[in-house]
């Protein structure tokens, strides 16, 4: 659908509507979101899927991104305007293939959103998803407060073990 909607040289943002597959993760560049797209639109061309169109990982940049990350929790339906592309492939011998790694996680496209103001929460998650998101947020805060002052690395490992959030882990 991406190639038919946008063409090979996309220069306009595609409006993506879908459900967040995981909580927004803080990164050095902003916030990373994984969206299970249900509806996409470029200008007057639109595609609505009975099932998900696919997974899209977008990076939200700008000064407001970190402050809004707590609003982007798994299960919430969002709408955003993103510049999309196929994931990069590095042809380094022995190096990992990022496209295959993302595909195994259900992510087919990558992209960027230039401002958090372009990400709108359209619908809140179901009560059980919202409760789980609150529990994950509480765990992140408690681990950061109790373990973080001694070692940010240890806090990231504890968070990954307890709630599966690996966003604070380095490649090492």
PDB file of C-alpha atoms in Angstrom:
ATOM      1  CA  UNK A   1       0.000   0.000   0.000  1.00  0.00           C
ATOM      2  CA  UNK A   2       2.879   2.356   0.725  1.00  0.00           C
ATOM      3  CA  UNK A   3       4.382   2.164  -2.756  1.00  0.00           C
ATOM      4  CA  UNK A   4       0.987   2.557  -4.430  1.00  0.00           C
ATOM      5  CA  UNK A   5      -0.073   5.466  -2.211  1.00  0.00           C
ATOM      6  CA  UNK A   6       3.120   7.466  -1.982  1.00  0.00           C
ATOM      7  CA  UNK A   7       5.278   6.364  -4.881  1.00  0.00           C
ATOM      8  CA  UNK A   8       9.029   5.821  -4.737  1.00  0.00           C
ATOM      9  CA  UNK A   9       9.999   9.418  -3.903  1.00  0.00           C
ATOM     10  CA  UNK A  10       7.694  10.536  -1.140  1.00  0.00           C
ATOM     11  CA  UNK A  11       8.029  14.186  -0.214  1.00  0.00           C
ATOM     12  CA  UNK A  12       4.648  14.826   1.418  1.00  0.00           C
ATOM     13  CA  UNK A  13       3.592  13.567   4.838  1.00  0.00           C
ATOM     14  CA  UNK A  14       1.165  10.663   4.930  1.00  0.00           C
ATOM     15  CA  UNK A  15      -1.585  10.907   7.543  1.00  0.00           C
ATOM     16  CA  UNK A  16      -1.501   7.668   9.526  1.00  0.00           C
ATOM     17  CA  UNK A  17      -4.218   6.586  11.938  1.00  0.00           C
ATOM     18  CA  UNK A  18      -3.763   3.514  14.057  1.00  0.00           C
ATOM     19  CA  UNK A  19      -3.234   1.992  17.472  1.00  0.00           C
ATOM     20  CA  UNK A  20      -0.001   2.293  19.419  1.00  0.00           C
ATOM     21  CA  UNK A  21       1.543  -1.158  19.751  1.00  0.00           C
ATOM     22  CA  UNK A  22       3.741  -0.121  22.672  1.00  0.00           C
ATOM     23  CA  UNK A  23       4.318   2.850  24.940  1.00  0.00           C
ATOM     24  CA  UNK A  24       6.243   5.775  23.483  1.00  0.00           C
ATOM     25  CA  UNK A  25       9.960   5.325  24.157  1.00  0.00           C
ATOM     26  CA  UNK A  26      12.275   8.240  24.872  1.00  0.00           C
ATOM     27  CA  UNK A  27      15.317   8.296  22.599  1.00  0.00           C
ATOM     28  CA  UNK A  28      18.192  10.778  22.240  1.00  0.00           C
ATOM     29  CA  UNK A  29      16.429  12.205  19.160  1.00  0.00           C
ATOM     30  CA  UNK A  30      12.926  12.443  20.672  1.00  0.00           C
ATOM     31  CA  UNK A  31      10.268   9.739  21.108  1.00  0.00           C
ATOM     32  CA  UNK A  32       9.870   6.488  19.195  1.00  0.00           C
ATOM     33  CA  UNK A  33       6.350   5.199  18.482  1.00  0.00           C
ATOM     34  CA  UNK A  34       5.227   1.898  16.938  1.00  0.00           C
ATOM     35  CA  UNK A  35       1.843   2.248  15.237  1.00  0.00           C
ATOM     36  CA  UNK A  36      -0.374  -0.535  13.906  1.00  0.00           C
ATOM     37  CA  UNK A  37      -1.852   1.469  11.037  1.00  0.00           C
ATOM     38  CA  UNK A  38      -5.555   1.091  10.200  1.00  0.00           C
ATOM     39  CA  UNK A  39      -6.059   4.069   7.887  1.00  0.00           C
ATOM     40  CA  UNK A  40      -3.607   6.049   5.760  1.00  0.00           C
ATOM     41  CA  UNK A  41      -4.152   9.110   3.585  1.00  0.00           C
ATOM     42  CA  UNK A  42      -2.024  11.151   1.204  1.00  0.00           C
ATOM     43  CA  UNK A  43      -3.913  14.177  -0.107  1.00  0.00           C
ATOM     44  CA  UNK A  44      -7.184  12.905  -1.575  1.00  0.00           C
ATOM     45  CA  UNK A  45      -5.956   9.296  -1.847  1.00  0.00           C
ATOM     46  CA  UNK A  46      -6.886   7.172   1.145  1.00  0.00           C
ATOM     47  CA  UNK A  47      -6.736   3.541   2.139  1.00  0.00           C
ATOM     48  CA  UNK A  48      -8.762   2.046   4.949  1.00  0.00           C
ATOM     49  CA  UNK A  49      -7.945  -1.480   6.000  1.00  0.00           C
ATOM     50  CA  UNK A  50     -10.341  -3.968   7.541  1.00  0.00           C
ATOM     51  CA  UNK A  51      -7.280  -5.309   9.337  1.00  0.00           C
ATOM     52  CA  UNK A  52      -4.102  -3.447  10.130  1.00  0.00           C
ATOM     53  CA  UNK A  53      -2.159  -2.000   7.168  1.00  0.00           C
ATOM     54  CA  UNK A  54       1.049  -2.842   8.980  1.00  0.00           C
ATOM     55  CA  UNK A  55       3.449  -1.654  11.599  1.00  0.00           C
ATOM     56  CA  UNK A  56       5.168   1.702  11.334  1.00  0.00           C
ATOM     57  CA  UNK A  57       7.956   2.953  13.614  1.00  0.00           C
ATOM     58  CA  UNK A  58       8.083   6.742  13.693  1.00  0.00           C
ATOM     59  CA  UNK A  59      10.425   9.100  15.497  1.00  0.00           C
ATOM     60  CA  UNK A  60       8.738  12.194  16.885  1.00  0.00           C
ATOM     61  CA  UNK A  61      11.230  15.031  17.160  1.00  0.00           C
ATOM     62  CA  UNK A  62      11.067  18.589  18.402  1.00  0.00           C
ATOM     63  CA  UNK A  63      11.082  20.329  21.757  1.00  0.00           C
ATOM     64  CA  UNK A  64       7.630  19.107  22.839  1.00  0.00           C
ATOM     65  CA  UNK A  65       8.158  15.378  22.153  1.00  0.00           C
ATOM     66  CA  UNK A  66       9.652  14.350  25.502  1.00  0.00           C
ATOM     67  CA  UNK A  67       6.961  16.201  27.431  1.00  0.00           C
ATOM     68  CA  UNK A  68       4.166  14.427  25.561  1.00  0.00           C
ATOM     69  CA  UNK A  69       5.647  10.921  25.638  1.00  0.00           C
ATOM     70  CA  UNK A  70       3.551   9.891  28.654  1.00  0.00           C
ATOM     71  CA  UNK A  71       0.354  10.493  26.637  1.00  0.00           C
ATOM     72  CA  UNK A  72       1.419   7.994  23.972  1.00  0.00           C
ATOM     73  CA  UNK A  73       0.648   4.662  25.619  1.00  0.00           C
ATOM     74  CA  UNK A  74      -0.018   1.256  24.117  1.00  0.00           C
ATOM     75  CA  UNK A  75      -3.614   0.732  23.022  1.00  0.00           C
ATOM     76  CA  UNK A  76      -4.408   4.379  22.297  1.00  0.00           C
ATOM     77  CA  UNK A  77      -5.559   5.308  18.801  1.00  0.00           C
ATOM     78  CA  UNK A  78      -3.544   8.162  17.343  1.00  0.00           C
ATOM     79  CA  UNK A  79      -3.376  10.186  14.133  1.00  0.00           C
ATOM     80  CA  UNK A  80      -0.179  11.770  12.860  1.00  0.00           C
ATOM     81  CA  UNK A  81       1.345  13.209   9.700  1.00  0.00           C
ATOM     82  CA  UNK A  82       4.612  11.393   8.990  1.00  0.00           C
ATOM     83  CA  UNK A  83       7.215  11.200   6.281  1.00  0.00           C
ATOM     84  CA  UNK A  84       7.474   7.460   5.675  1.00  0.00           C
ATOM     85  CA  UNK A  85      10.131   5.296   4.049  1.00  0.00           C
ATOM     86  CA  UNK A  86      11.241   1.716   3.888  1.00  0.00           C
ATOM     87  CA  UNK A  87      13.732   0.903   6.686  1.00  0.00           C
ATOM     88  CA  UNK A  88      17.354   1.455   5.737  1.00  0.00           C
ATOM     89  CA  UNK A  89      19.424  -1.484   4.588  1.00  0.00           C
ATOM     90  CA  UNK A  90      23.146  -1.360   5.296  1.00  0.00           C
ATOM     91  CA  UNK A  91      25.151  -3.687   3.113  1.00  0.00           C
ATOM     92  CA  UNK A  92      27.975  -4.197   5.583  1.00  0.00           C
ATOM     93  CA  UNK A  93      29.305  -7.757   5.524  1.00  0.00           C
ATOM     94  CA  UNK A  94      28.406  -9.440   8.792  1.00  0.00           C
ATOM     95  CA  UNK A  95      26.249  -6.510   9.905  1.00  0.00           C
ATOM     96  CA  UNK A  96      22.620  -6.890  10.991  1.00  0.00           C
ATOM     97  CA  UNK A  97      19.796  -6.384   8.511  1.00  0.00           C
ATOM     98  CA  UNK A  98      17.561  -3.799  10.190  1.00  0.00           C
ATOM     99  CA  UNK A  99      14.715  -4.369   7.725  1.00  0.00           C
ATOM    100  CA  UNK A 100      14.473  -8.070   8.631  1.00  0.00           C
ATOM    101  CA  UNK A 101      14.785  -7.375  12.362  1.00  0.00           C
ATOM    102  CA  UNK A 102      11.936  -4.847  12.204  1.00  0.00           C
ATOM    103  CA  UNK A 103       9.808  -7.172  10.057  1.00  0.00           C
ATOM    104  CA  UNK A 104      10.099  -9.885  12.720  1.00  0.00           C
ATOM    105  CA  UNK A 105       8.618  -7.354  15.163  1.00  0.00           C
ATOM    106  CA  UNK A 106       5.784  -6.501  12.751  1.00  0.00           C
ATOM    107  CA  UNK A 107       7.251  -3.192  11.545  1.00  0.00           C
ATOM    108  CA  UNK A 108       7.311  -2.686   7.771  1.00  0.00           C
ATOM    109  CA  UNK A 109       7.983   1.068   7.491  1.00  0.00           C
ATOM    110  CA  UNK A 110       9.963   3.741   9.304  1.00  0.00           C
ATOM    111  CA  UNK A 111       9.337   7.440   9.402  1.00  0.00           C
ATOM    112  CA  UNK A 112       9.535  10.742  11.175  1.00  0.00           C
ATOM    113  CA  UNK A 113       7.121  13.285  12.579  1.00  0.00           C
ATOM    114  CA  UNK A 114       8.677  16.725  12.873  1.00  0.00           C
ATOM    115  CA  UNK A 115       6.684  17.871  15.904  1.00  0.00           C
ATOM    116  CA  UNK A 116       4.663  16.399  18.755  1.00  0.00           C
ATOM    117  CA  UNK A 117       1.941  18.886  17.792  1.00  0.00           C
ATOM    118  CA  UNK A 118       1.307  16.680  14.728  1.00  0.00           C
ATOM    119  CA  UNK A 119       0.464  13.633  16.881  1.00  0.00           C
ATOM    120  CA  UNK A 120      -3.140  13.579  18.072  1.00  0.00           C
ATOM    121  CA  UNK A 121      -4.627  11.041  20.476  1.00  0.00           C
ATOM    122  CA  UNK A 122      -7.940  10.221  18.786  1.00  0.00           C
ATOM    123  CA  UNK A 123      -9.279   7.626  21.211  1.00  0.00           C
ATOM    124  CA  UNK A 124      -8.184   6.387  24.606  1.00  0.00           C
ATOM    125  CA  UNK A 125      -7.348   2.738  25.114  1.00  0.00           C
ATOM    126  CA  UNK A 126      -9.670   0.191  26.665  1.00  0.00           C
ATOM    127  CA  UNK A 127      -9.750   0.203  30.456  1.00  0.00           C
ATOM    128  CA  UNK A 128      -7.552  -2.886  30.804  1.00  0.00           C
ATOM    129  CA  UNK A 129      -4.918  -1.480  28.425  1.00  0.00           C
ATOM    130  CA  UNK A 130      -5.052   1.856  30.270  1.00  0.00           C
ATOM    131  CA  UNK A 131      -4.575   0.100  33.612  1.00  0.00           C
ATOM    132  CA  UNK A 132      -1.587  -1.838  32.257  1.00  0.00           C
ATOM    133  CA  UNK A 133      -0.079   1.381  30.860  1.00  0.00           C
ATOM    134  CA  UNK A 134      -0.462   3.076  34.253  1.00  0.00           C
ATOM    135  CA  UNK A 135       1.282   0.128  35.913  1.00  0.00           C
ATOM    136  CA  UNK A 136       4.180   0.312  33.419  1.00  0.00           C
ATOM    137  CA  UNK A 137       4.506   4.083  33.946  1.00  0.00           C
ATOM    138  CA  UNK A 138       4.502   3.584  37.727  1.00  0.00           C
ATOM    139  CA  UNK A 139       7.197   0.882  37.438  1.00  0.00           C
ATOM    140  CA  UNK A 140       9.367   3.123  35.248  1.00  0.00           C
ATOM    141  CA  UNK A 141       9.109   6.010  37.749  1.00  0.00           C
ATOM    142  CA  UNK A 142       9.806   3.830  40.793  1.00  0.00           C
ATOM    143  CA  UNK A 143      12.814   2.144  39.173  1.00  0.00           C
ATOM    144  CA  UNK A 144      14.184   5.495  37.987  1.00  0.00           C
ATOM    145  CA  UNK A 145      13.757   6.964  41.489  1.00  0.00           C
ATOM    146  CA  UNK A 146      15.187   4.024  43.416  1.00  0.00           C
ATOM    147  CA  UNK A 147      17.835   2.516  41.123  1.00  0.00           C
ATOM    148  CA  UNK A 148      18.544   5.366  38.703  1.00  0.00           C
ATOM    149  CA  UNK A 149      20.518   7.596  41.112  1.00  0.00           C
ATOM    150  CA  UNK A 150      23.142   4.858  41.521  1.00  0.00           C
ATOM    151  CA  UNK A 151      23.260   3.546  37.968  1.00  0.00           C
ATOM    152  CA  UNK A 152      21.214   4.496  34.918  1.00  0.00           C
ATOM    153  CA  UNK A 153      22.385   1.293  33.257  1.00  0.00           C
ATOM    154  CA  UNK A 154      21.103  -0.856  36.127  1.00  0.00           C
ATOM    155  CA  UNK A 155      17.782   1.008  36.050  1.00  0.00           C
ATOM    156  CA  UNK A 156      17.462   0.299  32.323  1.00  0.00           C
ATOM    157  CA  UNK A 157      18.203  -3.408  32.871  1.00  0.00           C
ATOM    158  CA  UNK A 158      15.682  -3.627  35.725  1.00  0.00           C
ATOM    159  CA  UNK A 159      13.026  -1.892  33.619  1.00  0.00           C
ATOM    160  CA  UNK A 160      13.668  -4.271  30.725  1.00  0.00           C
ATOM    161  CA  UNK A 161      13.380  -7.307  32.991  1.00  0.00           C
ATOM    162  CA  UNK A 162      10.293  -6.162  34.905  1.00  0.00           C
ATOM    163  CA  UNK A 163       8.119  -4.648  32.169  1.00  0.00           C
ATOM    164  CA  UNK A 164       9.892  -5.516  28.910  1.00  0.00           C
ATOM    165  CA  UNK A 165      10.749  -1.895  28.042  1.00  0.00           C
ATOM    166  CA  UNK A 166      14.190  -2.052  26.409  1.00  0.00           C
ATOM    167  CA  UNK A 167      14.265   1.589  25.274  1.00  0.00           C
ATOM    168  CA  UNK A 168      16.784   2.585  27.965  1.00  0.00           C
ATOM    169  CA  UNK A 169      19.272  -0.133  27.056  1.00  0.00           C
ATOM    170  CA  UNK A 170      22.331   0.663  24.987  1.00  0.00           C
ATOM    171  CA  UNK A 171      23.493  -1.638  22.204  1.00  0.00           C
ATOM    172  CA  UNK A 172      26.225  -2.818  24.530  1.00  0.00           C
TER     173      UNK A 172
END
